[in-house]
PDB file of C-alpha atoms in Angstrom:
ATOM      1  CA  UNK Y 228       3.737   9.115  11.547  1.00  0.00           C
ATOM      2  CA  UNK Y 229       5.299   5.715  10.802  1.00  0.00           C
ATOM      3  CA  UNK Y 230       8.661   4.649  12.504  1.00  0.00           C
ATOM      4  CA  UNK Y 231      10.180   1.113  11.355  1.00  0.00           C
ATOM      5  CA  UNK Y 232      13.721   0.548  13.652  1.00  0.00           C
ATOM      6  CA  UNK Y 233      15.813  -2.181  13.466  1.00  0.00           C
ATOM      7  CA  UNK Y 234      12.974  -4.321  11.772  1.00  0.00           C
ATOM      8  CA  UNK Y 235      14.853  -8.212  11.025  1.00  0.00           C
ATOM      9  CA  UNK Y 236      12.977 -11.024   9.578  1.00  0.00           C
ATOM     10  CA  UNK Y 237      13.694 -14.301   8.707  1.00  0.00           C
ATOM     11  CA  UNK Y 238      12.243 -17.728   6.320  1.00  0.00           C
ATOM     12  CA  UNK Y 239      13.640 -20.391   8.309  1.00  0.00           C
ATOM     13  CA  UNK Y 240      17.313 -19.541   8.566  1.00  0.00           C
ATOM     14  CA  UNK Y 241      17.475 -17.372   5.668  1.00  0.00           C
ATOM     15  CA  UNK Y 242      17.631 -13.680   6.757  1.00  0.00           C
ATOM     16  CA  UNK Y 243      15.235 -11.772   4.614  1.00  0.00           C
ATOM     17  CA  UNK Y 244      14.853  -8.012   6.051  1.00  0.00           C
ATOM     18  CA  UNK Y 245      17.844  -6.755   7.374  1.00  0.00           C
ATOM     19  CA  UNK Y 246      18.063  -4.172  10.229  1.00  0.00           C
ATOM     20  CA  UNK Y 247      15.504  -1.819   7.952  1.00  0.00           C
ATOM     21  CA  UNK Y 248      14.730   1.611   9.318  1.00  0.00           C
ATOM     22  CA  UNK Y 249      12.166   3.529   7.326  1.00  0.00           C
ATOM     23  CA  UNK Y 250       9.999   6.475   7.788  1.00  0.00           C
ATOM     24  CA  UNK Y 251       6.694   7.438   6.398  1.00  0.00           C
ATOM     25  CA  UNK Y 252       6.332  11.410   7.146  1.00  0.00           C
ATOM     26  CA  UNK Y 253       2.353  12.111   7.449  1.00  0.00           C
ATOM     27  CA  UNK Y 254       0.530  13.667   4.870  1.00  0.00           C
ATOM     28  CA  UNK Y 255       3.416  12.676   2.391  1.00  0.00           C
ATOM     29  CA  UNK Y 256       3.736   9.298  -0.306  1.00  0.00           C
ATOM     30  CA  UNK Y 257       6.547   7.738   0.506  1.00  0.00           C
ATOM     31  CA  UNK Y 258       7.804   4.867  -1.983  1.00  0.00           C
ATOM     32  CA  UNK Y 259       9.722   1.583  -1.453  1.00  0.00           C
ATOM     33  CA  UNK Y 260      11.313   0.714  -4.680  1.00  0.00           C
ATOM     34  CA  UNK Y 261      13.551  -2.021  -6.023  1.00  0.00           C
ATOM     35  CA  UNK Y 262      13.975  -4.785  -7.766  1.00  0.00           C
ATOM     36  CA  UNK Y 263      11.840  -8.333  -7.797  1.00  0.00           C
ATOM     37  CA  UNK Y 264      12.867 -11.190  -4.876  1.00  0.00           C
ATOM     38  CA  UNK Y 265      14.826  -8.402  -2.419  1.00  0.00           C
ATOM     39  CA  UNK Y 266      11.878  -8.205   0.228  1.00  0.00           C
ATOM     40  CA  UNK Y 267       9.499  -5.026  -0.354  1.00  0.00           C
ATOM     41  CA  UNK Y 268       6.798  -7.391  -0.223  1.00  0.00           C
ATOM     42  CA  UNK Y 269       8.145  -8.788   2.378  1.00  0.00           C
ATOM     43  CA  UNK Y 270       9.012  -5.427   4.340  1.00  0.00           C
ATOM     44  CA  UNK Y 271       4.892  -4.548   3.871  1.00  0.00           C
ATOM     45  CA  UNK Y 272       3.438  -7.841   5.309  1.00  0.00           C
ATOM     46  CA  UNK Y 273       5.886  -7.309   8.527  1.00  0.00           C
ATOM     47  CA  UNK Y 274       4.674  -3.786   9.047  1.00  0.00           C
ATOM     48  CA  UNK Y 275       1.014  -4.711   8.877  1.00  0.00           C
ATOM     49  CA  UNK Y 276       1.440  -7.971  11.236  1.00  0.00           C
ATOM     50  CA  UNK Y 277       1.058 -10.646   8.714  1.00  0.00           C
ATOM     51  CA  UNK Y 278       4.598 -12.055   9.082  1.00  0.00           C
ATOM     52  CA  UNK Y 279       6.427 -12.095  12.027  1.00  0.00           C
ATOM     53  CA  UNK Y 280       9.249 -10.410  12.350  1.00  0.00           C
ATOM     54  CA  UNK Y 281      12.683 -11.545  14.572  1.00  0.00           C
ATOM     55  CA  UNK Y 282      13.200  -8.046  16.562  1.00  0.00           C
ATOM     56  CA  UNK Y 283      12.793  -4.374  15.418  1.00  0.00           C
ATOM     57  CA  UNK Y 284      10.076  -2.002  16.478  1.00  0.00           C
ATOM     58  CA  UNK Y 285       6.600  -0.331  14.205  1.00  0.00           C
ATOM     59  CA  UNK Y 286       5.196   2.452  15.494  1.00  0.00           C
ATOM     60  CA  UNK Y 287       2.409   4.875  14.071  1.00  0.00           C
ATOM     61  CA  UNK Y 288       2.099   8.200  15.778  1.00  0.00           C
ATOM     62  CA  UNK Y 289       4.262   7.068  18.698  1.00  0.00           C
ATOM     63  CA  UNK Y 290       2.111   3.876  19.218  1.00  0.00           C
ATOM     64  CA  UNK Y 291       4.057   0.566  19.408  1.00  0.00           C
ATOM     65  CA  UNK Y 292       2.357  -1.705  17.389  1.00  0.00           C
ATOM     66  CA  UNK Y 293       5.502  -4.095  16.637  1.00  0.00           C
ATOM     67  CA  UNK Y 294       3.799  -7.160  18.357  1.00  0.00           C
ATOM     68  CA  UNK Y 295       0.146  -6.156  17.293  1.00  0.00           C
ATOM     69  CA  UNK Y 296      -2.170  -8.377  15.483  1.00  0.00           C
ATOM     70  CA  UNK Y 297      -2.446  -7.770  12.229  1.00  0.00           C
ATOM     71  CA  UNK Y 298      -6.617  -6.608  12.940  1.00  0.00           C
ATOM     72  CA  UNK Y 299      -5.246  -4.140  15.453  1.00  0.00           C
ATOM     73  CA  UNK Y 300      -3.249  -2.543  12.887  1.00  0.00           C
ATOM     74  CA  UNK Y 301      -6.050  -2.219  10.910  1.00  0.00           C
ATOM     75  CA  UNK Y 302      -8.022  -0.673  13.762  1.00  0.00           C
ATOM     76  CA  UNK Y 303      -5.020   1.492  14.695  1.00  0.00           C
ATOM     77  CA  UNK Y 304      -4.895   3.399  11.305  1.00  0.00           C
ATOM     78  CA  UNK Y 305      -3.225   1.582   9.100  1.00  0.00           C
ATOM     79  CA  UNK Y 306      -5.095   0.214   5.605  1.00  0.00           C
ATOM     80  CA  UNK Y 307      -3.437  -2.353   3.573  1.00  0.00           C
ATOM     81  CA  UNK Y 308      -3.967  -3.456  -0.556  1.00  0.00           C
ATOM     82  CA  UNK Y 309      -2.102  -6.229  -1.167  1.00  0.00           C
ATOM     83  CA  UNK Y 310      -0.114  -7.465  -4.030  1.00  0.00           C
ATOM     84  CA  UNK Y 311      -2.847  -9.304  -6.482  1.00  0.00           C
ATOM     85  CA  UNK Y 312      -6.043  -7.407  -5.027  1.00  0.00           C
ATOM     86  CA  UNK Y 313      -7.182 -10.335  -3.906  1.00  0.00           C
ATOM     87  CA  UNK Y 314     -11.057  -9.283  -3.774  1.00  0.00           C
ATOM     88  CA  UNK Y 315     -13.876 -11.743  -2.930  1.00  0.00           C
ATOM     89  CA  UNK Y 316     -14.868 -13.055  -5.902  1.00  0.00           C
ATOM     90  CA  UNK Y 317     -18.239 -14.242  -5.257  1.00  0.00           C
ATOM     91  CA  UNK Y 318     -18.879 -11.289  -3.312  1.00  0.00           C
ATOM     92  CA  UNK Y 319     -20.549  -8.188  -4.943  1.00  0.00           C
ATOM     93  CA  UNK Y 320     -18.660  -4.735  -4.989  1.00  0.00           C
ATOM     94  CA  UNK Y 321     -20.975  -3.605  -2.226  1.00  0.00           C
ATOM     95  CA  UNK Y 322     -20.345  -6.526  -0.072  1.00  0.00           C
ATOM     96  CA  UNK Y 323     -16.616  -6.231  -0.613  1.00  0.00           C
ATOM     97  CA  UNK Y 324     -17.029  -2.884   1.105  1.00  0.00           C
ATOM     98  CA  UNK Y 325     -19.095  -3.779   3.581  1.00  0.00           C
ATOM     99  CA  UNK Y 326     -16.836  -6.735   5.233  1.00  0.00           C
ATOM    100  CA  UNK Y 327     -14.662  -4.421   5.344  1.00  0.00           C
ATOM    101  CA  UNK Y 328     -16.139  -2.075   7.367  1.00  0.00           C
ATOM    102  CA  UNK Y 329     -17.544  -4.847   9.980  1.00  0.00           C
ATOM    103  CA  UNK Y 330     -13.912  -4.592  11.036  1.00  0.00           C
ATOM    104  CA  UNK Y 331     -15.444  -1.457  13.198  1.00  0.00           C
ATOM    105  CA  UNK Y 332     -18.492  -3.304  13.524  1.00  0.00           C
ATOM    106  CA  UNK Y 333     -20.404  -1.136  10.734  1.00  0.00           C
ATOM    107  CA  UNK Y 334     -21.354  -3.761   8.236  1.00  0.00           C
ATOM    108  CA  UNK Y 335     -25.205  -2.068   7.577  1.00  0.00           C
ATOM    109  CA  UNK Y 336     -23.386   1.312   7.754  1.00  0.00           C
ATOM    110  CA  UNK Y 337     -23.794   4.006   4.990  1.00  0.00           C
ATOM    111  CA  UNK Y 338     -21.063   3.421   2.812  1.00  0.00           C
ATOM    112  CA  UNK Y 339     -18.800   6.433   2.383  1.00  0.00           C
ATOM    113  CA  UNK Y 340     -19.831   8.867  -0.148  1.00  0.00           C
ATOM    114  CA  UNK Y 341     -16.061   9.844  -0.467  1.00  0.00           C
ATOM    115  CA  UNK Y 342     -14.435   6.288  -1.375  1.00  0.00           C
ATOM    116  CA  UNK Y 343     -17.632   6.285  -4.230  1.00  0.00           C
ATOM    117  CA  UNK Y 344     -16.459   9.919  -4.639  1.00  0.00           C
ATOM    118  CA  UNK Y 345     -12.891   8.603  -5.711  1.00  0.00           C
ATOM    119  CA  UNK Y 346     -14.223   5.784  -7.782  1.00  0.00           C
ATOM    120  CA  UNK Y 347     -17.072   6.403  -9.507  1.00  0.00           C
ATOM    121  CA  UNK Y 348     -17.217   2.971 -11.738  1.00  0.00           C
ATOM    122  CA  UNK Y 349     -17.598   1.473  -8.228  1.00  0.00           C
ATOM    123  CA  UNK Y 350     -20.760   3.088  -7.431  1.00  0.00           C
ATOM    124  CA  UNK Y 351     -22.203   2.165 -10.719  1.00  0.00           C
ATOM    125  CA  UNK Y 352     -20.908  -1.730 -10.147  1.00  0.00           C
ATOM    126  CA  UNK Y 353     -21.927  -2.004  -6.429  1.00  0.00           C
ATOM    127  CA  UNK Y 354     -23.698  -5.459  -7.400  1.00  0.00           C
ATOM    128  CA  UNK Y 355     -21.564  -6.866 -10.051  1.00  0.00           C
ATOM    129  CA  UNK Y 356     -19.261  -9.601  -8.389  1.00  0.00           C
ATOM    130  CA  UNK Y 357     -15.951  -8.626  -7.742  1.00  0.00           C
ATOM    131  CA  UNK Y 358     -14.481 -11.383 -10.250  1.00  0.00           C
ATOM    132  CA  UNK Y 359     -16.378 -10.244 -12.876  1.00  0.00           C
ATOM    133  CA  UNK Y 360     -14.503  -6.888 -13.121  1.00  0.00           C
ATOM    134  CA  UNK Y 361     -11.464  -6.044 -15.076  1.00  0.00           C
ATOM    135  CA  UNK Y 362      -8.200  -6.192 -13.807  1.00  0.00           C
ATOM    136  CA  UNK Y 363      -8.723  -2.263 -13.217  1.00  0.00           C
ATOM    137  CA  UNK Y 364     -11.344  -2.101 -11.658  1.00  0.00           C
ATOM    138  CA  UNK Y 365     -10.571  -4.644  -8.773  1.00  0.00           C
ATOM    139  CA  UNK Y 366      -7.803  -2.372  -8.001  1.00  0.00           C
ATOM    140  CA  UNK Y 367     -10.014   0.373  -7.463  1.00  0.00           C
ATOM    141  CA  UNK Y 368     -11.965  -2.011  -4.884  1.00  0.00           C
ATOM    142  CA  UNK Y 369      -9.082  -3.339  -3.534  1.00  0.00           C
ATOM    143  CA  UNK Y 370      -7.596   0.443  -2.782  1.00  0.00           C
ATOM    144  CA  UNK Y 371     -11.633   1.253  -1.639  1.00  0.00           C
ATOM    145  CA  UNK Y 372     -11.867  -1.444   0.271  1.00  0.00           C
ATOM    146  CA  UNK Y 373      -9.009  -0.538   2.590  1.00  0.00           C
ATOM    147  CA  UNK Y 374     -10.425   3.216   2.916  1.00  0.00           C
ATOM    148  CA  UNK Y 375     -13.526   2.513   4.337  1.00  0.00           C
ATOM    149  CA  UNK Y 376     -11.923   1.934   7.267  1.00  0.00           C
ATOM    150  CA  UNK Y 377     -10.569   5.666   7.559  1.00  0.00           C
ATOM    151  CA  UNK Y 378      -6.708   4.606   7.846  1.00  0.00           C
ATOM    152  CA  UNK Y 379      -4.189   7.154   8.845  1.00  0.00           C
ATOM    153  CA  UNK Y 380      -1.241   5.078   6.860  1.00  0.00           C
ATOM    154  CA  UNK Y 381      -3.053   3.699   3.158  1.00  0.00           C
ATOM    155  CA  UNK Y 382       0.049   0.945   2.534  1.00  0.00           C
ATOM    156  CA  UNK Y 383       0.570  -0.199  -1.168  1.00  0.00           C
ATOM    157  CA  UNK Y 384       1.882  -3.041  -2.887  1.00  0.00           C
ATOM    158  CA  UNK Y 385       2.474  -2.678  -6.240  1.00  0.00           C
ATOM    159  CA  UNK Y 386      -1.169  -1.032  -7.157  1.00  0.00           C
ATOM    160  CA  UNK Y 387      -0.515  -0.272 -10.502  1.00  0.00           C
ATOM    161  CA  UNK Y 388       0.672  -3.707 -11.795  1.00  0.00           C
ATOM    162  CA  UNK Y 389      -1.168  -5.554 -14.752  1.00  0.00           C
ATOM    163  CA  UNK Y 390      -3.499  -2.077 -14.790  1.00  0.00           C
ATOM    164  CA  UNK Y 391      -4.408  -0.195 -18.317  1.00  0.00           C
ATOM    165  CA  UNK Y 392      -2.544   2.874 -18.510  1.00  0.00           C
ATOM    166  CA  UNK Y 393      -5.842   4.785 -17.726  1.00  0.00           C
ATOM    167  CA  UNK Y 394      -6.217   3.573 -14.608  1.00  0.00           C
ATOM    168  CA  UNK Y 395      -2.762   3.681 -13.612  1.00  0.00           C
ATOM    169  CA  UNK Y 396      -3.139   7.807 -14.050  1.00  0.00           C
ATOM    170  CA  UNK Y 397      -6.530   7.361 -12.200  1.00  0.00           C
ATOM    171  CA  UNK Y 398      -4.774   5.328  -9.336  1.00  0.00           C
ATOM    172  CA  UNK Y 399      -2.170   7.867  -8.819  1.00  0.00           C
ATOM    173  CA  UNK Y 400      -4.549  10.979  -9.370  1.00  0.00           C
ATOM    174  CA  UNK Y 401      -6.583   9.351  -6.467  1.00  0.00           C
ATOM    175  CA  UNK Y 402      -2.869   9.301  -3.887  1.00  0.00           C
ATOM    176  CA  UNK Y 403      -2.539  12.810  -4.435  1.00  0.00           C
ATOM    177  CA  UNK Y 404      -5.658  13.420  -3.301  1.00  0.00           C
ATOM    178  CA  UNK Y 405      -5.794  11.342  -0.453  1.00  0.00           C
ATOM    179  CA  UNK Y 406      -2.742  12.916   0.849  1.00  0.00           C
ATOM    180  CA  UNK Y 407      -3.587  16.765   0.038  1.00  0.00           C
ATOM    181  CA  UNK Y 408      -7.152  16.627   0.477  1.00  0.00           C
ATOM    182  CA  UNK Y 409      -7.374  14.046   3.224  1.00  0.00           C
ATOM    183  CA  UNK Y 410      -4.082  14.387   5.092  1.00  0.00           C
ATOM    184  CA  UNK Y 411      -3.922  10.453   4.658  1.00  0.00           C
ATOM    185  CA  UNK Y 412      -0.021   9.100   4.377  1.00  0.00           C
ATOM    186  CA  UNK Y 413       0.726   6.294   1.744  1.00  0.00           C
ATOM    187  CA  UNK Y 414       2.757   3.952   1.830  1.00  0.00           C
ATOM    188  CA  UNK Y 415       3.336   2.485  -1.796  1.00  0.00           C
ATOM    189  CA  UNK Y 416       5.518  -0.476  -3.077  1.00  0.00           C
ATOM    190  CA  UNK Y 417       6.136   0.457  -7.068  1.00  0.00           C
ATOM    191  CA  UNK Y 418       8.545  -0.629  -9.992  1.00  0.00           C
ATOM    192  CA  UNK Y 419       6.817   2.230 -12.543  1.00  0.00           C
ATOM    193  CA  UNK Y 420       9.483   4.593 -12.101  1.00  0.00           C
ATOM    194  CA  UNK Y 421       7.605   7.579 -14.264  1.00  0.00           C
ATOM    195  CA  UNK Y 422       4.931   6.511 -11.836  1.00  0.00           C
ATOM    196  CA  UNK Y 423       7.014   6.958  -8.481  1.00  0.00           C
ATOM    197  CA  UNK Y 424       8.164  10.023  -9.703  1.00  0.00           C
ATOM    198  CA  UNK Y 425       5.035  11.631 -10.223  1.00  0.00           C
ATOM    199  CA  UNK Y 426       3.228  10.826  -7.314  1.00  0.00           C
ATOM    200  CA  UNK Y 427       5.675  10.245  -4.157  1.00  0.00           C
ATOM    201  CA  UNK Y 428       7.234  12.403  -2.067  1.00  0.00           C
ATOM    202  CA  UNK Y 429      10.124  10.056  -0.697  1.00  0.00           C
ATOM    203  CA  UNK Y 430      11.976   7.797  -2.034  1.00  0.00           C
ATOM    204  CA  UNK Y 431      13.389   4.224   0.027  1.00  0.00           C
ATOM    205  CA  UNK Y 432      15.501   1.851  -2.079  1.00  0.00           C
ATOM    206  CA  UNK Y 433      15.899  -2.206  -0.802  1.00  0.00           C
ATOM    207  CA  UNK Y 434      18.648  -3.894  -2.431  1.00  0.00           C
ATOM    208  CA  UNK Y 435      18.905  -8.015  -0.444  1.00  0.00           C
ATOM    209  CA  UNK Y 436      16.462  -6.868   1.930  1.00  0.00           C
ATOM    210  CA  UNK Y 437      18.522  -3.521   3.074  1.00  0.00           C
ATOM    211  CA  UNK Y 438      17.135  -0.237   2.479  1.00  0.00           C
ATOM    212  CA  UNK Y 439      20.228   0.969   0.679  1.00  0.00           C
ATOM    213  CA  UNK Y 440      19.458   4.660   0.239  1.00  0.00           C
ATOM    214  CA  UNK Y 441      16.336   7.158   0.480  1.00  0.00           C
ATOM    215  CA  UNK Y 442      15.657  11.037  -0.135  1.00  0.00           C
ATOM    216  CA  UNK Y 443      13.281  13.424  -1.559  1.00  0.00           C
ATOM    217  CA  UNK Y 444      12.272  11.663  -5.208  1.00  0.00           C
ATOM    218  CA  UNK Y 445      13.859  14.551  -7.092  1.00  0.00           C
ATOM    219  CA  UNK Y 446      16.950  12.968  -5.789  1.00  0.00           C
ATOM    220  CA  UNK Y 447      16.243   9.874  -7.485  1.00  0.00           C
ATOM    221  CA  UNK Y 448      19.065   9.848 -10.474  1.00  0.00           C
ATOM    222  CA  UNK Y 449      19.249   7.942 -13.454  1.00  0.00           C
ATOM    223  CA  UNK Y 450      21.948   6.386 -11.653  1.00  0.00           C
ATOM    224  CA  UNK Y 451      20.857   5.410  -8.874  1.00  0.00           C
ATOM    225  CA  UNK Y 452      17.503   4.063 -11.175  1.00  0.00           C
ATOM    226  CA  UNK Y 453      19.791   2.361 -12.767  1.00  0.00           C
ATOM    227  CA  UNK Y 454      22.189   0.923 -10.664  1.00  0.00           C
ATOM    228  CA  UNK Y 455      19.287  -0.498  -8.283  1.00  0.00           C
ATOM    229  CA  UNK Y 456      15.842  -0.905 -10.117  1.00  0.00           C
ATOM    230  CA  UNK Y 457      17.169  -1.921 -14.238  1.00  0.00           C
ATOM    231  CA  UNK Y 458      16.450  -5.463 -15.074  1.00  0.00           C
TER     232      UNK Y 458
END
């Protein structure tokens, strides 16, 4: 599904990812994990084109998108929630939506029973303004936002932080059914450890912008958690 080789990337002269290799099997949740400042963030803007990157190679399904923009990306499969949400504010929950899917050209499209499906509260807000939800509920249309567009690879940074508890277990009951019911692979950046352990597959772990080690999650000690990931 996803191939990352070799990927290096650099602020000014400061090397920031270093020779990372990761893979994202399909139909699987595969988690990046670590602590703050080592460069998960970092690693997901590189892989969906909005930092460049020094040399490496990003495929998806054997297509080499390491020099892509970061709109063919999108187009190519891959859906992106960033850190923060970052909705349009002055937008309402419907609109949100619907720039998104102008990225395929179907802004007055019918929007897709099955992201309303997964997020009910959305269809019952779809003209409130984004700002004026909770912190909760922008998630939701932040993670809705980037599955209108069908992806093959649903990429996640940090989804559950500043999120009530409820919606955390709604975010993650949502993953598992995106990857058993829908075949989609995620991607997701995630400190919660109880959180990673319930709902990925795979584990990576970056330590100074290496991956340092990766397995299946049940592999994931209380060593390794905390050698790596205590604060």
């Amino acid at each position: 599904m996803l191939s990352i080789r070799g990927l290096n990337q650099y602020y000014g002269e400061s090397h920031i990812l270093r020779n990372v290799d990761l893979d994202a099997l399909p139909q699987q949740c595969t988690c990046v994990m670590g602590r703050n400042g080592v460069g998960k963030t970092t690693l997901m803007k590189a892989l969906v084109g909005l930092l460049p990157v020094r040399s490496g190679a990003v495929t998806l399904n054997e297509a080499d998108l390491s020099r892509a923009s970061p709109e063919v990306r999108a187009l190519s499969g891959i859906g992106y929630v960033p850190q923060g949400r970052d909705v349009f504010g002055q937008l309402t929950v419907e609109e949100n939506l619907r720039v998104a899917m102008s990225a395929k050209g179907q802004f007055s499209g019918k929007l897709p029973d099955r992201v309303l499906d997964l997020f009910p509260v959305l269809r019952e807000m779809l003209h409130r303004r984004g700002g004026d939800l909770s912190g909760g509920q922008q998630q939701q249309l932040s993670i809705a936002r980037a599955l209108v567009l069908e992806p093959k690879l649903l990429v996640l940074d940090e989804p559950t932080e500043g999120i009530q508890p409820n919606i955390v277990k709604q975010i993650g009951e949502v993953l598992r059914q995106l990857v058993s019911d829908d075949g989609i692979t995620v991607l997701l950046v995630e400190q919660k450890l109880p959180f990673a352990r319930r709902n990925a597959d795979t584990f990576y772990i970056m330590n100074k912008g290496e991956l340092v080690t990766n397995g299946p999650m049940a592999d994931l000690s209380d060593d390794l958690a905390h050698q790596y990931l205590s604060v």
